[in-house]
CSV table of C-alpha atoms and ligand atoms in Angstrom, one decimal:
chain,number,residue,atom,x,y,z
A,888,MET,CA,134.2,104.7,118.9
A,889,GLN,CA,133.3,104.2,122.1
A,890,PRO,CA,133.6,99.8,123.3
A,891,VAL,CA,130.0,98.9,124.8
A,892,GLY,CA,131.6,98.6,128.4
A,893,ARG,CA,129.8,99.1,131.8
A,894,ARG,CA,129.1,102.4,132.3
A,895,HIS,CA,128.2,102.6,128.3
A,896,TYR,CA,125.0,100.0,129.1
A,897,ARG,CA,123.8,101.3,131.7
A,898,ASP,CA,123.5,104.9,130.4
A,899,LEU,CA,122.0,103.2,127.0
A,900,ARG,CA,119.4,101.6,129.9
A,901,LEU,CA,118.5,104.6,131.3
A,902,GLU,CA,118.1,106.6,127.4
A,903,MET,CA,115.8,103.6,125.9
A,904,SER,CA,113.8,103.4,129.5
A,905,ASP,CA,113.3,106.7,130.0
A,906,SER,CA,109.8,107.5,128.1
A,907,ALA,CA,107.7,104.3,129.1
A,908,PRO,CA,104.7,104.6,131.4
A,909,THR,CA,105.7,103.4,134.8
A,910,THR,CA,101.5,103.1,135.9
A,911,VAL,CA,99.8,99.5,136.5
A,912,ARG,CA,96.7,100.0,134.8
A,913,ASN,CA,93.3,98.1,135.2
A,914,ASP,CA,91.7,99.7,132.4
A,915,TRP,CA,92.9,98.8,129.1
A,916,SER,CA,90.9,98.6,126.0
A,917,ILE,CA,90.0,96.0,124.3
A,918,ALA,CA,91.4,97.9,121.3
A,919,GLU,CA,94.2,99.7,123.0
A,920,VAL,CA,95.7,95.7,123.7
A,921,THR,CA,94.6,95.5,119.5
A,922,GLU,CA,96.2,98.5,118.0
A,923,LEU,CA,99.7,96.9,120.9
A,924,PHE,CA,99.3,94.1,118.3
A,925,GLN,CA,99.7,95.9,115.6
A,926,LEU,CA,102.1,98.1,116.2
A,927,PRO,CA,104.8,97.3,113.3
A,928,PHE,CA,106.9,94.3,114.9
A,929,HIS,CA,110.5,96.8,115.7
A,930,GLU,CA,108.2,99.5,117.6
A,931,LEU,CA,106.2,96.7,119.8
A,932,LEU,CA,109.8,94.7,121.2
A,933,PHE,CA,111.2,99.0,121.6
A,934,ARG,CA,108.2,99.7,123.5
A,935,ALA,CA,107.4,96.3,125.3
A,936,HIS,CA,111.3,96.5,125.8
A,937,SER,CA,111.7,99.8,127.6
A,938,VAL,CA,108.9,98.7,130.2
A,939,HIS,CA,111.0,95.8,131.3
A,940,ARG,CA,113.1,97.7,132.0
A,941,ARG,CA,111.5,100.0,134.5
A,942,HIS,CA,110.3,97.4,136.6
A,943,PHE,CA,112.8,94.3,135.6
A,944,ASP,CA,116.5,94.0,135.6
A,945,PRO,CA,116.9,92.8,131.8
A,946,ALA,CA,119.3,90.6,132.8
A,947,GLU,CA,117.4,88.0,134.9
A,948,VAL,CA,115.2,85.1,134.7
A,949,GLN,CA,113.6,83.5,137.8
A,950,VAL,CA,114.2,80.4,137.5
A,951,SER,CA,110.6,77.5,138.4
A,952,THR,CA,111.5,74.0,137.7
A,953,LEU,CA,107.7,71.5,137.8
A,954,MET,CA,107.2,68.1,139.1
A,955,SER,CA,104.0,66.0,138.2
A,956,ILE,CA,102.5,65.3,141.1
A,957,LYS,CA,99.9,63.2,140.3
A,958,THR,CA,99.7,62.5,136.5
A,959,GLY,CA,97.2,61.1,134.0
A,960,GLY,CA,93.1,59.4,134.6
A,961,CYS,CA,92.0,63.7,134.2
A,962,PRO,CA,88.0,64.1,133.6
A,963,GLU,CA,88.3,66.8,132.2
A,964,ASP,CA,88.1,67.0,128.5
A,965,CYS,CA,90.8,69.7,127.7
A,966,GLY,CA,91.7,68.8,124.4
A,967,TYR,CA,95.8,69.8,124.2
A,968,CYS,CA,95.9,68.1,126.9
A,969,SER,CA,98.5,64.1,127.3
A,970,GLN,CA,95.9,63.4,131.1
A,971,SER,CA,92.1,64.1,129.8
A,972,VAL,CA,90.8,60.4,129.9
A,973,HIS,CA,88.4,61.4,127.1
A,974,HIS,CA,92.3,60.7,124.6
A,975,SER,CA,94.2,57.8,124.1
A,976,THR,CA,97.3,59.4,124.8
A,977,GLY,CA,99.2,56.0,126.2
A,978,LEU,CA,100.5,57.9,129.4
A,979,ALA,CA,99.5,55.5,132.4
A,980,ALA,CA,97.8,57.2,135.1
A,981,SER,CA,99.5,57.0,138.5
A,982,ALA,CA,98.7,57.6,141.9
A,983,LEU,CA,99.5,60.8,144.2
A,984,ALA,CA,103.1,60.8,144.7
A,985,PRO,CA,104.1,60.4,148.2
A,986,VAL,CA,106.2,63.3,150.5
A,987,GLU,CA,108.8,62.1,150.3
A,988,GLU,CA,109.9,61.8,146.4
A,989,VAL,CA,108.4,65.5,146.2
A,990,ILE,CA,110.7,66.7,148.5
A,991,ARG,CA,113.7,65.1,147.3
A,992,THR,CA,112.5,66.2,144.2
A,993,ALA,CA,112.3,70.2,145.8
A,994,ARG,CA,116.0,69.7,146.8
A,995,ALA,CA,117.8,68.8,143.5
A,996,ALA,CA,116.0,71.5,141.4
A,997,ARG,CA,117.3,74.3,144.7
A,998,ASP,CA,120.5,72.6,144.0
A,999,ARG,CA,120.3,72.9,140.3
A,1000,GLY,CA,119.3,77.0,140.5
A,1001,ALA,CA,115.5,77.4,141.0
A,1002,THR,CA,113.5,79.3,143.4
A,1003,ARG,CA,110.7,78.1,142.4
A,1004,PHE,CA,108.3,74.8,143.1
A,1005,CYS,CA,105.0,74.3,141.0
A,1006,MET,CA,103.7,71.2,142.2
A,1007,GLY,CA,101.2,70.0,139.1
A,1008,ALA,CA,98.2,67.1,139.9
A,1009,ALA,CA,96.2,65.9,136.2
A,1010,TYR,CA,92.7,66.8,139.2
A,1011,ARG,CA,89.7,68.9,138.2
A,1012,ASN,CA,89.9,69.8,141.5
A,1013,PRO,CA,91.1,68.1,144.5
A,1014,LYS,CA,88.8,65.9,147.1
A,1015,PRO,CA,88.9,66.0,150.4
A,1016,SER,CA,92.0,63.6,151.4
A,1017,GLN,CA,94.0,64.7,149.1
A,1018,ILE,CA,95.0,68.4,150.6
A,1019,GLY,CA,96.2,67.5,153.4
A,1020,LYS,CA,98.7,65.4,151.8
A,1021,ILE,CA,99.2,68.2,149.6
A,1022,ALA,CA,99.6,70.6,152.7
A,1023,GLU,CA,103.0,68.1,153.5
A,1024,MET,CA,104.2,68.6,150.4
A,1025,ILE,CA,103.8,72.1,150.2
A,1026,ARG,CA,105.1,72.5,154.4
A,1027,GLY,CA,108.3,70.6,153.1
A,1028,VAL,CA,109.4,72.6,150.0
A,1029,HIS,CA,108.8,75.7,151.7
A,1030,GLU,CA,110.7,75.0,154.1
A,1031,LEU,CA,113.5,74.6,151.6
A,1032,GLY,CA,113.6,77.9,151.4
A,1033,MET,CA,111.5,77.8,148.0
A,1034,GLU,CA,108.8,79.8,145.8
A,1035,THR,CA,105.8,77.2,146.1
A,1036,CYS,CA,103.0,76.9,143.4
A,1037,ALA,CA,101.0,74.3,143.1
A,1038,THR,CA,98.5,74.1,140.4
A,1039,LEU,CA,95.2,71.0,140.8
A,1040,GLY,CA,92.1,72.9,139.0
A,1041,MET,CA,89.7,74.3,141.2
A,1042,LEU,CA,89.8,75.7,144.9
A,1043,SER,CA,86.8,75.4,147.7
A,1044,ALA,CA,87.8,78.3,149.5
A,1045,ASP,CA,88.2,76.6,153.2
A,1046,GLN,CA,90.7,73.9,151.0
A,1047,ALA,CA,92.7,77.3,149.8
A,1048,GLU,CA,93.2,78.8,152.9
A,1049,THR,CA,94.8,75.1,153.5
A,1050,LEU,CA,96.8,75.4,151.3
A,1051,ARG,CA,98.0,78.8,151.8
A,1052,GLU,CA,98.5,78.0,155.5
A,1053,ALA,CA,100.2,75.2,154.7
A,1054,GLY,CA,103.0,78.0,152.9
A,1055,LEU,CA,102.1,77.8,149.4
A,1056,ASP,CA,103.0,80.8,147.7
A,1057,TYR,CA,101.8,81.1,144.1
A,1058,TYR,CA,98.6,79.2,143.0
A,1059,ASN,CA,98.8,78.3,138.9
A,1060,HIS,CA,95.2,78.0,137.3
A,1061,ASN,CA,95.9,79.3,133.2
A,1062,LEU,CA,93.0,80.7,130.6
A,1063,ASP,CA,94.5,79.0,128.2
A,1064,THR,CA,92.3,81.8,125.6
A,1065,SER,CA,90.0,84.1,125.0
A,1066,ALA,CA,86.3,82.8,126.6
A,1067,ALA,CA,85.3,82.7,122.8
A,1068,TYR,CA,87.0,80.2,121.6
A,1069,TYR,CA,86.8,78.6,125.5
A,1070,PRO,CA,84.6,76.2,124.3
A,1071,GLN,CA,85.7,74.8,121.6
A,1072,ILE,CA,88.9,74.2,123.7
A,1073,THR,CA,87.3,72.8,127.2
A,1074,SER,CA,83.7,71.6,128.0
A,1075,THR,CA,83.7,69.9,130.8
A,1076,ARG,CA,84.2,73.4,132.6
A,1077,SER,CA,83.0,77.3,131.9
A,1078,TYR,CA,85.5,80.7,131.6
A,1079,ALA,CA,83.6,81.5,134.4
A,1080,ASP,CA,84.7,78.2,136.6
A,1081,ARG,CA,87.7,79.2,135.7
A,1082,LEU,CA,87.2,83.6,137.0
A,1083,ASP,CA,85.7,82.0,139.8
A,1084,THR,CA,88.6,80.2,141.4
A,1085,LEU,CA,90.9,82.2,140.4
A,1086,LYS,CA,89.2,85.0,142.8
A,1087,THR,CA,89.8,82.0,145.8
A,1088,VAL,CA,92.6,81.5,145.8
A,1089,ARG,CA,93.3,85.5,145.5
A,1090,ASP,CA,90.8,86.1,148.7
A,1091,ALA,CA,92.0,83.6,150.3
A,1092,GLY,CA,96.3,85.4,150.8
A,1093,MET,CA,98.0,83.6,146.8
A,1094,LYS,CA,99.6,85.0,144.6
A,1095,VAL,CA,98.0,84.2,140.8
A,1096,CYS,CA,99.7,81.9,138.7
A,1097,CYS,CA,97.5,82.5,134.9
A,1098,GLY,CA,98.5,83.1,131.0
A,1099,GLY,CA,97.6,80.9,128.8
A,1100,ILE,CA,98.3,78.9,124.9
A,1101,ILE,CA,99.5,80.0,121.8
A,1102,GLY,CA,98.5,77.9,119.1
A,1103,LEU,CA,95.1,76.9,119.6
A,1104,GLY,CA,93.7,76.8,116.6
A,1105,GLU,CA,93.1,80.7,118.2
A,1106,ALA,CA,92.6,84.1,116.2
A,1107,GLU,CA,95.1,87.4,116.8
A,1108,GLN,CA,91.4,88.3,118.0
A,1109,ASP,CA,91.3,85.6,120.7
A,1110,ARG,CA,94.7,87.0,121.3
A,1111,VAL,CA,94.0,89.9,121.9
A,1112,GLU,CA,90.9,89.1,123.8
A,1113,LEU,CA,93.0,86.9,126.4
A,1114,LEU,CA,95.4,89.2,127.1
A,1115,HIS,CA,92.7,92.1,128.0
A,1116,THR,CA,91.2,89.5,130.5
A,1117,LEU,CA,93.6,89.0,131.8
A,1118,ALA,CA,95.3,92.7,132.1
A,1119,THR,CA,92.1,93.6,133.1
A,1120,LEU,CA,91.7,91.3,136.7
A,1121,ALA,CA,90.9,93.3,139.4
A,1122,GLN,CA,95.1,93.0,140.0
A,1123,HIS,CA,97.6,91.2,137.3
A,1124,PRO,CA,98.6,87.7,137.6
A,1125,ASP,CA,101.6,88.0,139.3
A,1126,SER,CA,102.7,85.4,137.1
A,1127,VAL,CA,101.7,84.7,133.4
A,1128,PRO,CA,102.8,81.8,131.6
A,1129,ILE,CA,102.9,82.0,127.6
A,1130,ASN,CA,103.0,78.0,126.7
A,1131,GLN,CA,103.3,77.4,122.9
A,1132,LEU,CA,100.9,73.8,122.3
A,1133,VAL,CA,103.2,71.1,122.8
A,1134,GLN,CA,101.1,68.9,119.9
A,1135,VAL,CA,100.5,65.8,121.9
A,1136,GLU,CA,99.5,63.0,120.2
A,1137,GLY,CA,96.3,61.3,120.3
A,1138,THR,CA,95.0,64.8,121.9
A,1139,PRO,CA,92.1,66.1,119.6
A,1140,LEU,CA,93.7,69.6,118.6
A,1141,ALA,CA,97.4,67.9,117.7
A,1142,ALA,CA,94.7,65.9,115.3
A,1143,ALA,CA,93.4,69.0,113.9
A,1144,LEU,CA,96.6,70.9,113.4
A,1145,GLN,CA,97.9,68.7,112.6
A,1146,THR,CA,95.3,67.8,108.8
A,1147,SER,CA,94.9,71.6,109.0
A,1148,SER,CA,98.6,72.2,108.6
A,1149,GLN,CA,99.1,75.1,111.6
A,1150,SER,CA,101.5,76.3,113.0
A,1151,VAL,CA,102.9,79.2,115.6
A,1152,ASP,CA,104.1,82.2,113.5
A,1153,SER,CA,107.4,82.6,115.8
A,1154,LEU,CA,107.0,86.4,115.2
A,1155,ALA,CA,103.1,86.6,116.2
A,1156,PHE,CA,104.4,83.8,119.7
A,1157,VAL,CA,106.7,87.7,120.2
A,1158,ARG,CA,104.5,89.6,119.6
A,1159,VAL,CA,102.2,88.3,122.9
A,1160,ILE,CA,104.9,88.3,125.1
A,1161,ALA,CA,105.7,92.2,124.2
A,1162,VAL,CA,102.1,92.5,124.8
A,1163,ALA,CA,101.4,91.0,127.5
A,1164,ARG,CA,104.9,92.8,128.7
A,1165,ILE,CA,103.5,96.5,128.2
A,1166,LEU,CA,99.6,95.3,129.3
A,1167,MET,CA,101.6,93.6,133.1
A,1168,PRO,CA,104.4,95.7,133.5
A,1169,ALA,CA,104.8,93.7,136.9
A,1170,SER,CA,104.6,90.8,136.4
A,1171,ARG,CA,107.0,88.0,135.8
A,1172,VAL,CA,106.3,86.4,132.3
A,1173,ARG,CA,106.4,82.9,131.8
A,1174,LEU,CA,108.5,82.0,128.5
A,1175,SER,CA,106.4,78.2,129.3
A,1176,ALA,CA,106.1,75.3,127.6
A,1177,GLY,CA,106.9,74.2,123.9
A,1178,ARG,CA,110.1,75.5,123.5
A,1179,THR,CA,111.8,72.8,122.5
A,1180,GLU,CA,110.7,73.8,119.9
A,1181,MET,CA,112.3,77.1,119.6
A,1182,SER,CA,116.2,78.1,118.0
A,1183,ASP,CA,117.5,79.7,120.2
A,1184,GLU,CA,117.4,82.9,118.7
A,1185,LEU,CA,113.8,83.0,119.5
A,1186,GLN,CA,114.5,82.3,122.9
A,1187,ALA,CA,115.9,85.0,123.2
A,1188,LEU,CA,113.9,87.1,121.4
A,1189,CYS,CA,112.0,86.7,123.6
A,1190,PHE,CA,113.6,87.1,126.2
A,1191,PHE,CA,113.8,91.3,124.4
A,1192,ALA,CA,110.2,91.2,124.2
A,1193,GLY,CA,109.6,91.0,128.6
A,1194,ALA,CA,109.7,87.3,128.8
A,1195,ASN,CA,112.0,87.3,132.2
A,1196,SER,CA,111.4,83.4,133.7
A,1197,ILE,CA,111.3,79.8,132.5
A,1198,PHE,CA,110.4,76.7,134.1
A,1199,TYR,CA,114.2,74.9,134.1
A,1200,GLY,CA,114.5,71.2,134.2
A,1201,ASP,CA,114.5,68.0,131.9
A,1202,CYS,CA,110.8,68.2,131.7
A,1203,LEU,CA,108.1,70.0,132.1
A,1204,LEU,CA,104.7,68.3,133.1
A,1205,THR,CA,104.1,64.9,130.8
A,1206,THR,CA,106.9,66.5,127.8
A,1207,PRO,CA,110.5,67.2,128.0
A,1208,ASN,CA,111.6,70.8,128.5
A,1209,PRO,CA,114.7,71.4,127.0
A,1210,ALA,CA,117.9,70.3,129.4
A,1211,THR,CA,119.1,72.0,132.1
A,1212,ASP,CA,122.3,72.2,130.4
A,1213,ARG,CA,121.6,73.6,127.1
A,1214,ASP,CA,120.0,76.4,129.0
A,1215,ARG,CA,122.7,77.6,131.4
A,1216,SER,CA,124.8,78.1,128.0
A,1217,LEU,CA,122.1,80.2,126.1
A,1218,LEU,CA,121.5,82.5,129.6
A,1219,ASP,CA,125.3,81.8,129.9
A,1220,ARG,CA,125.7,83.1,126.1
A,1221,LEU,CA,123.1,86.6,126.1
A,1222,GLY,CA,124.9,87.1,129.6
A,1223,MET,CA,121.9,86.5,131.4
A,1224,ARG,CA,121.9,85.3,134.7
A,1225,PRO,CA,119.5,82.6,137.5
A,1226,GLU,CA,117.5,85.5,139.5
A,1227,ALA,CA,119.3,84.6,142.4
A,1228,HIS,CA,116.2,85.3,144.9
A,1229,ALA,CA,112.5,84.6,144.3
A,1230,SER,CA,111.1,88.5,144.1
B,553,LIG,N1,94.9,70.6,136.5
B,553,LIG,C1,95.1,71.4,135.6
B,553,LIG,C2,94.2,72.7,135.5
B,553,LIG,O1,94.0,72.1,134.3
B,553,LIG,O2,94.6,73.7,136.0
B,553,LIG,C3,96.0,71.5,137.1
B,553,LIG,C4,97.8,70.9,135.4
B,553,LIG,S1,97.3,71.7,134.1
B,553,LIG,C5,98.0,70.4,132.9
B,553,LIG,C6,98.3,72.9,133.3
B,553,LIG,C7,98.3,74.0,132.8
B,553,LIG,O3,98.8,72.8,131.8
B,553,LIG,C8,96.9,73.7,131.6
B,553,LIG,O4,95.9,74.5,131.9
B,553,LIG,C9,97.5,74.4,130.1
B,553,LIG,O5,97.5,75.9,130.3
B,553,LIG,C10,98.9,73.7,129.9
B,553,LIG,N2,99.0,73.1,129.4
B,553,LIG,C11,98.7,71.9,129.5
B,553,LIG,N3,98.8,70.6,128.1
B,553,LIG,C12,100.0,71.4,127.6
B,553,LIG,C13,100.1,71.9,126.3
B,553,LIG,N4,100.2,70.6,125.5
B,553,LIG,N5,101.0,72.3,125.9
B,553,LIG,C14,100.8,73.6,126.1
B,553,LIG,N6,100.9,74.0,127.2
B,553,LIG,C15,100.2,72.7,128.0
B,554,LIG,C1,102.3,76.3,132.7
B,554,LIG,O1,100.9,77.7,132.5
B,554,LIG,N1,102.4,75.2,132.1
B,554,LIG,C2,102.8,74.3,133.0
B,554,LIG,C3,102.4,74.6,134.5
B,554,LIG,N2,101.9,75.9,133.6
B,554,LIG,C4,101.2,74.3,134.9
B,554,LIG,C5,102.8,73.2,131.8
B,554,LIG,C6,103.1,73.0,131.1
B,554,LIG,C7,102.6,71.7,130.4
B,554,LIG,C8,103.0,71.6,128.9
B,554,LIG,C9,102.9,70.0,128.5
B,554,LIG,C10,102.7,68.4,130.5
B,554,LIG,O2,104.2,67.8,129.9
B,554,LIG,O3,102.1,67.9,130.2
B,555,LIG,FE1,92.9,67.7,133.2
B,555,LIG,FE2,94.1,69.9,134.0
B,555,LIG,FE3,94.8,68.6,131.6
B,555,LIG,FE4,92.7,69.5,131.5
B,555,LIG,S1,94.6,70.9,131.1
B,555,LIG,S2,92.7,67.9,131.2
B,555,LIG,S3,92.5,69.8,133.7
B,555,LIG,S4,95.2,67.8,134.3
């Protein structure tokens, strides 16, 4: 038997990806997305991995670090969120962080190998007085040579323009679930509001980071519809974060799911990653929140299915993320590496 050396590996890579389509489509039908979800598991993974290899080096993972620049006290009522004023999660609200602290945190993240820095604020929308300070943070992080991302809730066209001019590369704004299930999750804003902000961000010339959460008690049809909505936007989101719900004590969703003993089927989660990869072949699919609950084997399967981005650093916004040492060791054991320069 031939040893599996580098050459053999490359040949295999070509062979596997040969039949995978290279085109990026925005005209997927619900029936097509449903069919993908219903494929036998290994057939779906084979297709997703083949598409993945056509567009990306399967050994590379993009790494982003998150910082909560304004924690808690949010007027929205998202049923999963630790930061809503409507829930008693015991989280203390804080003011907008000082600019120097944000830049210092970004520099430390860069020195640990992160190429993108994402600043999150518990806002429904930023106020004019806050935008100036956030623009300063963005300028500072941009000057460190990192990609910049922010997630601040709804934006006006003027605000989007100001942020872009300050050097904002990506704006994160998730759809979370299907339009049909959305009112069960959040009542203080509509799906149309979310879509409007996504358009505002694109119109301002920024890249879009938009995905959802699995484990909200949604049906498979909601997962189909969420991915269908993302994959039929005029332009696919450049990054697609797939979060597994982090059940936070004191949120209505954690209470409801614990009462009904519902948890996410990990193979169903991998299917979501795989279908996202096939539908949006050139986008970064991020294995986002929820990794502390996942085994190394499950994460490996997610990477095989097409995930090629993670949040890196011990903390997400208010909940834990795997320790950086553990992530480094996982990537090493898988023969994977953090992407050196963001694409
Ligand atoms: N307030 C802004 C907004 O909602 O767009 C930005 C911050 S918000 C915390 C960013 C995203 O984090 C949410 O859209 C949601 O998808 C995700 N998220 C929040 N809490 C989560 C949880 N407990 N588990 C998984 N994802 C969560
Ligand atoms: C995204 O999709 N997930 C991140 C980021 N975008 C902003 C946030 C995850 C938050 C998880 C819960 C918390 O730490 O509060
Ligand atoms: Fe506020 Fe964002 Fe949390 Fe919703 S997800 S409550 S908008 S911080």
